[in-house]
Coordinates of C-alpha atoms and ligand atoms in Angstrom, one line a residue:
M179 CA 20.1 -13.4 12.8
S180 CA 23.4 -11.7 13.3
D181 CA 23.2 -10.9 17.0
T182 CA 20.9 -11.3 20.0
T183 CA 19.6 -7.8 20.1
N184 CA 17.7 -8.3 16.8
A185 CA 16.4 -11.8 17.7
G186 CA 12.8 -12.3 16.9
Y187 CA 12.2 -9.4 14.6
R188 CA 10.2 -10.3 11.5
E189 CA 8.6 -8.3 8.8
V190 CA 4.9 -8.8 8.9
N191 CA 3.0 -7.8 5.7
F192 CA -0.4 -6.6 6.5
D193 CA -2.5 -7.0 3.4
G194 CA -5.7 -5.0 2.9
L195 CA -8.7 -7.2 2.4
V196 CA -10.5 -6.0 -0.7
G197 CA -13.9 -4.6 0.2
P198 CA -17.3 -5.6 -1.3
T199 CA -17.6 -2.4 -3.4
H200 CA -14.4 -2.9 -5.4
N201 CA -15.1 -1.3 -8.7
Y202 CA -13.6 0.5 -11.7
S203 CA -14.4 4.2 -11.7
G204 CA -11.3 5.7 -13.3
L205 CA -10.8 7.9 -10.2
A206 CA -7.0 8.1 -10.0
H207 CA -5.5 10.8 -12.2
G208 CA -1.9 9.9 -13.2
N209 CA -2.6 6.2 -12.5
V210 CA -2.6 4.7 -16.0
A211 CA -4.4 1.5 -15.1
S212 CA -7.2 3.3 -13.2
M213 CA -7.6 5.8 -16.0
S214 CA -7.8 3.2 -18.7
H215 CA -10.1 0.7 -16.9
G216 CA -12.8 3.2 -15.6
G217 CA -16.2 1.9 -16.5
L218 CA -15.4 -1.8 -16.6
V219 CA -17.4 -4.3 -14.7
S220 CA -15.5 -5.5 -11.6
N221 CA -15.7 -8.8 -9.7
P222 CA -15.3 -7.9 -6.0
R223 CA -15.5 -11.6 -5.0
E224 CA -12.6 -12.6 -7.3
A225 CA -10.6 -9.5 -6.2
A226 CA -10.9 -10.5 -2.5
L227 CA -10.1 -14.1 -3.2
Q228 CA -7.1 -13.2 -5.3
G229 CA -5.9 -11.1 -2.3
L230 CA -6.5 -13.9 0.2
D231 CA -4.7 -16.3 -2.1
K232 CA -1.6 -14.1 -2.2
M233 CA -1.7 -13.9 1.6
K234 CA -2.0 -17.6 1.9
S235 CA 0.8 -18.4 -0.5
L236 CA 3.2 -16.2 1.4
M237 CA 2.0 -17.6 4.8
D238 CA 2.5 -21.1 3.5
A239 CA 6.0 -20.1 2.3
G240 CA 6.9 -19.1 5.8
Y241 CA 6.4 -15.3 5.8
P242 CA 4.4 -13.8 8.6
Q243 CA 1.2 -12.5 7.1
G244 CA -1.3 -10.0 8.6
V245 CA -4.6 -8.7 7.4
L246 CA -6.3 -5.3 7.6
P247 CA -10.0 -4.9 7.2
P248 CA -11.6 -2.8 4.3
Q249 CA -13.5 0.4 5.0
Q250 CA -17.2 1.2 5.2
R251 CA -18.4 2.0 1.7
P252 CA -20.4 3.6 0.4
D253 CA -19.3 6.4 2.8
L254 CA -22.8 7.7 3.5
G255 CA -21.3 10.1 6.1
A256 CA -19.3 11.8 3.4
L257 CA -22.4 12.1 1.2
R258 CA -24.3 13.7 4.1
S259 CA -21.5 16.1 4.7
L260 CA -21.8 17.2 1.1
G261 CA -25.5 18.1 1.6
F262 CA -27.3 14.9 0.6
S263 CA -29.9 14.3 3.2
G264 CA -32.8 11.9 4.0
S265 CA -32.8 8.2 4.4
N266 CA -29.8 6.2 3.2
R267 CA -31.8 5.2 0.2
E268 CA -32.6 8.8 -0.6
V269 CA -29.0 10.0 -0.1
L270 CA -27.8 7.3 -2.6
A271 CA -30.5 8.0 -5.1
R272 CA -29.9 11.7 -5.1
A273 CA -26.1 11.4 -5.3
A274 CA -26.5 9.0 -8.2
R275 CA -28.7 11.5 -10.0
E276 CA -26.9 14.7 -9.2
A277 CA -23.3 13.8 -8.6
P278 CA -22.5 10.3 -10.0
Q279 CA -18.8 10.9 -9.8
V280 CA -19.0 11.7 -6.1
L281 CA -21.0 8.6 -5.5
R282 CA -18.3 6.5 -7.3
A283 CA -15.7 8.1 -5.1
V284 CA -17.5 7.3 -1.8
C285 CA -17.8 3.7 -3.0
S286 CA -14.2 3.1 -3.8
A287 CA -12.6 0.1 -2.2
S288 CA -9.2 1.9 -2.4
S289 CA -8.3 1.1 1.2
M290 CA -7.2 -2.3 -0.1
W291 CA -3.9 -0.7 -1.1
T292 CA -2.5 -0.6 2.5
A293 CA 0.9 0.5 1.3
N294 CA -0.9 3.9 1.4
A295 CA -2.4 3.4 4.8
G296 CA 0.4 5.1 6.6
T297 CA 4.1 5.2 7.4
V298 CA 5.6 2.8 9.9
T299 CA 8.9 3.1 11.8
P300 CA 10.0 -0.1 13.6
S301 CA 10.9 0.0 17.3
R302 CA 14.5 -0.8 16.5
D303 CA 14.9 2.6 14.9
A304 CA 12.8 4.7 17.4
A305 CA 14.4 6.4 20.4
D306 CA 11.6 5.3 22.7
G307 CA 11.7 1.6 21.5
R308 CA 8.1 1.7 20.2
V309 CA 6.7 1.1 16.7
H310 CA 5.5 4.4 15.3
F311 CA 2.6 4.9 12.9
T312 CA 1.2 7.9 10.9
P313 CA -1.8 7.4 8.8
A314 CA -1.4 9.0 5.4
N315 CA -3.7 11.9 4.6
L316 CA -4.2 10.9 1.0
Q317 CA -5.4 14.3 0.2
S318 CA -4.5 14.1 -3.5
S319 CA -7.8 12.5 -4.4
F320 CA -11.3 12.8 -2.8
H321 CA -11.9 9.0 -2.8
R322 CA -8.7 8.4 -0.9
F323 CA -8.9 11.4 1.4
L324 CA -11.9 9.5 2.9
E325 CA -9.6 6.8 4.3
P326 CA -7.3 8.2 7.0
E327 CA -9.9 8.5 9.8
T328 CA -10.9 4.9 9.7
T329 CA -7.4 3.8 9.0
G330 CA -6.3 5.6 12.2
R331 CA -8.9 3.8 14.2
V332 CA -8.1 0.4 12.7
L333 CA -4.3 0.8 13.3
A334 CA -5.0 2.0 16.9
A335 CA -7.3 -1.0 17.5
I336 CA -4.8 -3.5 16.3
F337 CA -1.6 -1.9 17.5
H338 CA -3.3 -1.0 20.7
D339 CA -0.8 -1.6 23.5
P340 CA 0.8 1.8 24.3
A341 CA 3.9 0.1 25.8
H342 CA 4.8 -1.0 22.3
F343 CA 2.9 1.2 19.8
A344 CA 2.8 4.9 19.2
H345 CA 0.3 6.6 16.9
H346 CA 0.7 10.1 15.4
P347 CA -1.9 12.4 13.9
V348 CA -2.5 12.5 10.2
L349 CA -0.6 15.4 8.6
P350 CA -2.6 18.5 7.7
A351 CA -4.7 17.4 4.6
T352 CA -3.5 20.2 2.4
P353 CA -1.3 20.1 -0.8
A354 CA 1.9 21.3 1.1
F355 CA 1.8 18.1 3.2
S356 CA 0.4 15.7 0.7
D357 CA 1.3 12.2 2.1
E358 CA 0.7 8.8 0.5
G359 CA 2.4 6.7 3.2
A360 CA 4.7 3.7 2.9
A361 CA 4.4 3.6 -0.9
N362 CA 7.0 6.4 -0.8
H363 CA 9.1 5.1 2.0
T364 CA 11.7 2.3 2.1
R365 CA 13.7 1.1 5.0
L366 CA 17.1 -0.3 4.3
C367 CA 19.1 -2.3 6.8
A368 CA 21.3 -5.4 7.2
E369 CA 18.5 -7.6 8.6
H370 CA 15.1 -6.5 9.7
G371 CA 16.1 -6.6 13.4
D372 CA 19.1 -4.3 12.8
T373 CA 18.9 -0.5 12.8
G374 CA 17.8 0.9 9.5
V375 CA 18.0 3.9 7.2
H376 CA 14.8 5.4 6.0
L377 CA 14.6 6.4 2.3
Y378 CA 11.7 8.9 1.7
V379 CA 10.9 9.6 -1.9
Y380 CA 9.0 12.7 -2.7
G381 CA 7.6 14.1 -6.0
R382 CA 7.7 17.8 -5.2
Q383 CA 8.8 20.4 -2.7
A384 CA 6.0 22.6 -1.5
F385 CA 7.9 25.5 -0.1
G386 CA 10.7 27.0 -2.3
G387 CA 10.7 24.1 -4.8
N388 CA 11.8 24.4 -8.4
P389 CA 8.8 24.0 -10.8
A390 CA 11.2 23.1 -13.6
R391 CA 12.0 19.9 -11.6
E392 CA 8.4 18.9 -11.1
P393 CA 6.2 16.7 -13.3
K394 CA 4.2 18.5 -16.0
R395 CA 1.5 16.1 -16.9
F396 CA 0.5 14.2 -13.7
P397 CA 0.4 15.3 -10.1
A398 CA 3.2 14.6 -7.6
R399 CA 1.5 13.0 -4.7
Q400 CA 4.2 13.2 -2.0
T401 CA 5.9 16.4 -0.8
L402 CA 9.3 16.7 0.8
E403 CA 7.6 18.6 3.6
A404 CA 5.2 15.7 4.3
S405 CA 8.0 13.1 4.4
Q406 CA 10.1 15.4 6.7
A407 CA 7.2 15.8 9.0
V408 CA 6.6 12.0 9.3
A409 CA 10.3 11.4 10.1
R410 CA 10.1 14.2 12.7
Q411 CA 7.0 12.7 14.3
H412 CA 8.7 9.4 14.6
G413 CA 11.8 11.0 16.1
L414 CA 14.2 10.0 13.4
A415 CA 17.6 11.7 13.4
A416 CA 19.2 13.1 10.2
A417 CA 21.7 10.2 10.3
Q418 CA 18.8 7.8 9.9
T419 CA 17.1 9.4 6.9
V420 CA 17.6 10.1 3.2
F421 CA 15.1 12.3 1.3
A422 CA 15.3 11.8 -2.5
Q423 CA 13.3 13.3 -5.3
Q424 CA 11.4 11.0 -7.6
H425 CA 12.2 11.6 -11.3
P426 CA 9.5 13.9 -12.6
E427 CA 9.6 12.1 -16.0
A428 CA 8.7 8.9 -14.2
I429 CA 5.6 10.5 -12.6
D430 CA 4.6 11.9 -16.0
A431 CA 4.9 8.3 -17.4
G432 CA 2.5 7.0 -14.8
V433 CA 4.7 6.3 -11.8
F434 CA 2.4 7.9 -9.2
H435 CA 4.2 6.3 -6.2
N436 CA 7.8 5.4 -5.7
D437 CA 6.8 1.8 -5.2
V438 CA 5.8 1.6 -8.9
I439 CA 9.5 2.0 -9.8
A440 CA 11.6 0.8 -6.8
V441 CA 11.5 -1.7 -4.0
G442 CA 14.0 -2.2 -1.2
N443 CA 14.5 -4.9 1.4
G444 CA 17.4 -5.4 3.8
P445 CA 20.4 -4.0 2.0
V446 CA 19.0 -4.5 -1.5
L447 CA 17.5 -1.6 -3.5
L448 CA 15.9 -2.8 -6.7
Y449 CA 15.2 0.2 -8.9
H450 CA 14.7 1.4 -12.4
E451 CA 17.3 3.9 -13.7
M452 CA 14.5 6.6 -13.9
A453 CA 13.4 6.2 -10.3
F454 CA 15.4 9.1 -8.8
L455 CA 16.1 12.5 -10.1
D456 CA 19.6 12.3 -8.7
E457 CA 20.5 8.6 -8.7
Q458 CA 24.1 9.0 -7.8
A459 CA 23.5 11.4 -4.9
T460 CA 20.8 9.1 -3.5
L461 CA 23.0 6.0 -3.6
D462 CA 25.9 7.9 -2.1
E463 CA 23.9 9.2 0.8
L464 CA 22.4 5.8 1.5
R465 CA 25.9 4.2 1.4
A466 CA 27.2 6.9 3.8
K467 CA 24.4 6.4 6.3
L468 CA 24.0 2.6 6.2
T469 CA 26.1 0.5 8.5
T470 CA 26.0 -2.4 5.9
P471 CA 27.0 -2.3 2.3
L472 CA 24.2 -1.3 0.0
I473 CA 23.3 -3.7 -2.8
P474 CA 21.8 -1.6 -5.6
V475 CA 20.1 -3.6 -8.3
R476 CA 19.7 -1.2 -11.2
V477 CA 17.4 -1.9 -14.1
P478 CA 18.3 0.2 -17.1
S479 CA 15.7 1.5 -19.6
E480 CA 17.2 -0.6 -22.4
A481 CA 16.2 -3.7 -20.4
V482 CA 12.8 -2.5 -19.2
S483 CA 11.3 0.6 -20.8
M484 CA 9.2 3.0 -18.6
E485 CA 6.1 1.8 -20.4
D486 CA 6.9 -1.8 -19.6
A487 CA 7.7 -0.9 -16.0
V488 CA 4.3 0.8 -15.6
A489 CA 2.3 -1.9 -17.4
S490 CA 4.0 -4.9 -15.8
Y491 CA 4.5 -3.4 -12.3
L492 CA 7.8 -5.3 -12.0
F493 CA 8.9 -2.8 -9.3
N494 CA 5.6 -3.2 -7.4
S495 CA 6.9 -6.6 -6.3
Q496 CA 7.3 -7.7 -2.8
L497 CA 10.9 -8.5 -1.9
L498 CA 11.0 -10.9 1.0
S499 CA 13.9 -12.1 3.2
N500 CA 14.6 -15.8 3.7
P501 CA 16.4 -17.4 6.6
D502 CA 19.4 -18.4 4.4
G503 CA 20.0 -14.8 3.4
S504 CA 18.4 -15.1 0.0
M505 CA 15.4 -13.1 -1.1
T506 CA 12.2 -13.9 -2.9
L507 CA 10.5 -11.5 -5.4
V508 CA 6.7 -11.7 -5.6
V509 CA 5.7 -10.3 -8.9
P510 CA 2.2 -9.8 -10.5
G511 CA 1.2 -12.1 -13.4
E512 CA 1.5 -9.1 -15.8
C513 CA 5.3 -9.5 -15.6
Q514 CA 5.0 -12.8 -17.5
E515 CA 3.1 -11.2 -20.3
R516 CA 5.8 -8.7 -21.2
E517 CA 8.8 -10.5 -22.8
A518 CA 11.4 -7.9 -21.9
V519 CA 10.3 -7.9 -18.3
W520 CA 10.3 -11.6 -17.9
R521 CA 13.7 -11.8 -19.6
T522 CA 15.0 -9.2 -17.2
I523 CA 13.7 -11.1 -14.2
Q524 CA 15.6 -14.2 -15.4
D525 CA 18.8 -12.6 -16.7
L526 CA 19.3 -9.6 -14.6
L527 CA 17.6 -10.3 -11.3
L528 CA 17.8 -14.1 -10.8
A529 CA 21.1 -14.6 -12.5
G530 CA 22.7 -11.4 -11.3
H531 CA 25.0 -10.8 -8.3
N532 CA 22.4 -10.1 -5.7
P533 CA 20.4 -12.1 -3.1
I534 CA 17.3 -12.5 -5.2
G535 CA 17.1 -16.2 -5.7
E536 CA 13.4 -16.9 -6.4
V537 CA 10.4 -15.4 -8.1
I538 CA 6.8 -16.1 -7.2
V539 CA 4.1 -15.0 -9.6
K540 CA 0.7 -14.0 -8.2
D541 CA -2.5 -13.2 -10.0
V542 CA -3.9 -10.0 -8.5
K543 CA -5.5 -8.8 -11.8
Q544 CA -8.6 -7.3 -10.2
S545 CA -6.5 -4.9 -8.2
M546 CA -4.0 -4.4 -11.0
R547 CA -6.7 -2.9 -13.2
N548 CA -6.9 -0.1 -10.7
G549 CA -3.1 0.3 -10.5
G550 CA -2.5 -1.8 -7.4
G551 CA 0.1 -4.6 -7.5
P552 CA 1.4 -7.0 -4.9
A553 CA 3.4 -4.3 -3.0
C554 CA 0.5 -1.8 -3.0
L555 CA -1.7 -4.4 -1.3
R556 CA 0.5 -4.6 1.8
L557 CA 1.8 -2.5 4.7
R558 CA 5.1 -3.7 6.0
V559 CA 5.4 -3.7 9.7
V560 CA 8.7 -5.0 11.3
L561 CA 7.8 -6.4 14.7
S562 CA 9.7 -8.1 17.5
E563 CA 8.2 -11.3 18.9
Q564 CA 7.0 -9.4 21.9
E565 CA 5.3 -6.9 19.7
R566 CA 3.6 -9.6 17.6
V567 CA 2.3 -11.1 20.9
A568 CA 1.0 -7.6 21.9
L569 CA -1.2 -7.3 18.8
T570 CA -4.9 -7.0 19.4
G571 CA -7.4 -9.1 17.5
R572 CA -7.0 -12.1 15.1
V573 CA -5.1 -10.3 12.5
L574 CA -2.2 -12.7 11.8
L575 CA -3.2 -15.2 9.1
T576 CA -3.5 -18.8 10.0
D577 CA -5.1 -21.6 8.0
A578 CA -8.2 -21.3 10.1
L579 CA -8.5 -17.5 9.7
H580 CA -7.9 -17.8 5.9
G581 CA -10.6 -20.4 5.7
E582 CA -13.1 -18.2 7.6
L583 CA -12.2 -15.1 5.6
T584 CA -12.7 -17.1 2.4
A585 CA -16.1 -18.3 3.5
W586 CA -17.0 -14.8 4.6
V587 CA -16.1 -13.4 1.1
E588 CA -18.1 -16.2 -0.6
R589 CA -21.1 -15.5 1.6
H590 CA -21.2 -11.7 1.2
Y591 CA -19.5 -10.6 -2.0
R592 CA -21.0 -10.1 -5.5
D593 CA -19.2 -11.4 -8.5
R594 CA -20.2 -8.5 -10.7
L595 CA -20.3 -4.7 -10.1
A596 CA -20.8 -2.1 -12.8
P597 CA -20.4 1.6 -11.8
D598 CA -24.2 2.0 -12.2
D599 CA -24.8 -0.7 -9.5
L600 CA -23.2 1.5 -6.9
A601 CA -26.4 3.4 -6.3
D602 CA -28.2 0.1 -5.3
P603 CA -29.2 0.6 -1.7
Q604 CA -29.0 -3.1 -1.2
L605 CA -25.2 -3.0 -1.9
A606 CA -24.9 -0.6 1.1
D607 CA -26.9 -2.9 3.3
E608 CA -24.9 -6.0 2.2
T609 CA -21.7 -4.2 2.9
L610 CA -22.6 -3.2 6.4
A611 CA -23.8 -6.7 7.3
A612 CA -20.5 -8.1 6.0
L613 CA -18.3 -5.6 7.8
D614 CA -20.1 -6.1 11.1
E615 CA -19.5 -9.8 10.9
L616 CA -15.8 -9.1 9.9
T617 CA -15.0 -7.1 13.0
Q618 CA -16.3 -9.9 15.1
L619 CA -14.3 -12.5 13.1
L620 CA -11.1 -10.4 13.4
E621 CA -11.9 -9.5 17.1
I622 CA -10.9 -5.9 16.6
G623 CA -14.0 -4.2 18.2
S624 CA -15.9 -1.3 16.6
V625 CA -13.9 0.6 14.1
Y626 CA -16.6 1.6 11.5
P627 CA -18.7 4.8 11.6
F628 CA -21.9 2.7 11.6
Q629 CA -20.7 0.9 14.7
L630 CA -19.8 4.0 16.6
V631 CA -23.1 5.9 16.4
Ligands
LIG1993 O1 -4.2 5.6 -5.3 N1 -6.0 3.4 -7.3 C1 -5.0 3.6 -6.3 C2 -3.9 2.6 -6.5 C3 -2.9 2.7 -5.3 C4 -1.7 1.8 -5.5 N2 -0.9 1.9 -4.4 C5 0.5 1.9 -4.4 N3 1.2 2.2 -5.5 N4 1.1 1.8 -3.3 C6 -4.4 5.0 -6.4 O2 -4.2 5.5 -7.5 C7 -8.2 3.7 -8.4 C8 -9.6 3.6 -8.0 C9 -10.6 3.7 -9.2 O3 -10.2 4.3 -10.2 O4 -11.7 3.3 -9.0 C10 -7.2 3.9 -7.3 O5 -7.5 4.7 -6.4

């Protein structure tokens, strides 16, 4: 640590536990993996264990690791609000018969991708010295629009102490304020405990934007107006923020979030040359606002094509800081399967002039088939030691908690789920029993609709 004011700050990665209804329903338009794997049989148990294994590997390597619970699915409340009535069994049966796509949506375990849970500003950057949170409205798709209410309750339960944590309302859930959270936000700084500059990447401008500069094929999920509103809620000044437009061609190639094409950590920005519409202006503004030299690590298309970037999720890696100043890149197993990508990791990243000194490969294939890599599965929260102590619940991973969560998954999760199984009323009962036990295990109190009635 460079001075005493930043002593004790660490980045804690809060990974989303994969829920018991993890399935492949092809729900996410513009997400190539989700679109191509819809209809496959999933393995929720394996998915949850892969996630827990990633968390444990990083904890064992010395990185503070947190965990966030999954959501209540099927979302029977959502089905009822859409006019399905009667007993739970009747609601599920009628939805399966009359609106199977709606049933699939209310069963999605998409809250596992906690990079979309919300946007977080560390206390070091906030005028009031508190950590600020805004749950993302995820209004781009129905299955994800169902998440923010419970997300807000979960974040408020864990980051409960008002002396340290401030929670803001979800932005209006309407296209002008379309918000997908931290997946489109990167904080750059010298070290985590130093003040940072916030890079917000948006896909389109809602008011007065130029349609010629927007994607043609797939939707832009983040608006400039949403990013600006979050920065405003968190009290960030213009000197602390950079707003950059994502390259529309990248969105049209399947880059539905910025974290599919760029990742930053400390002063390092690892990105594909097609990440930003105006690369030079984005780098210039970051350089002007940062108090430390920016270390851009640019990957050109000739090294990794857009297709390889989207298929391998190279940029959906976690970039983690080590005490000696070096960084570790946590990549999905798919990076090893594409020769150009693996070669780029060796030649350009590991051998290049940058702090990346190590690569860890993790298998998160169950999540990857729905378009969620290592970085999607975690929400980064930089916390001081005092703030870590102020957390509510057992949410920081230990060997004991990892063991209990593993046993919990093995007790409750199925190892096979086809889209047609989602109407099984027993699945709903199993899930509620599992989640009730989980809130006790994590000691976070009642956060689910079924616990609040
Ligand atoms: O929103 N997939 C998610 C993946 C989110 C990845 N997150 C980040 N890049 N940060 C999405 O597209 C697919 C669900 C299905 O098809 O069943 C899904 O929602």
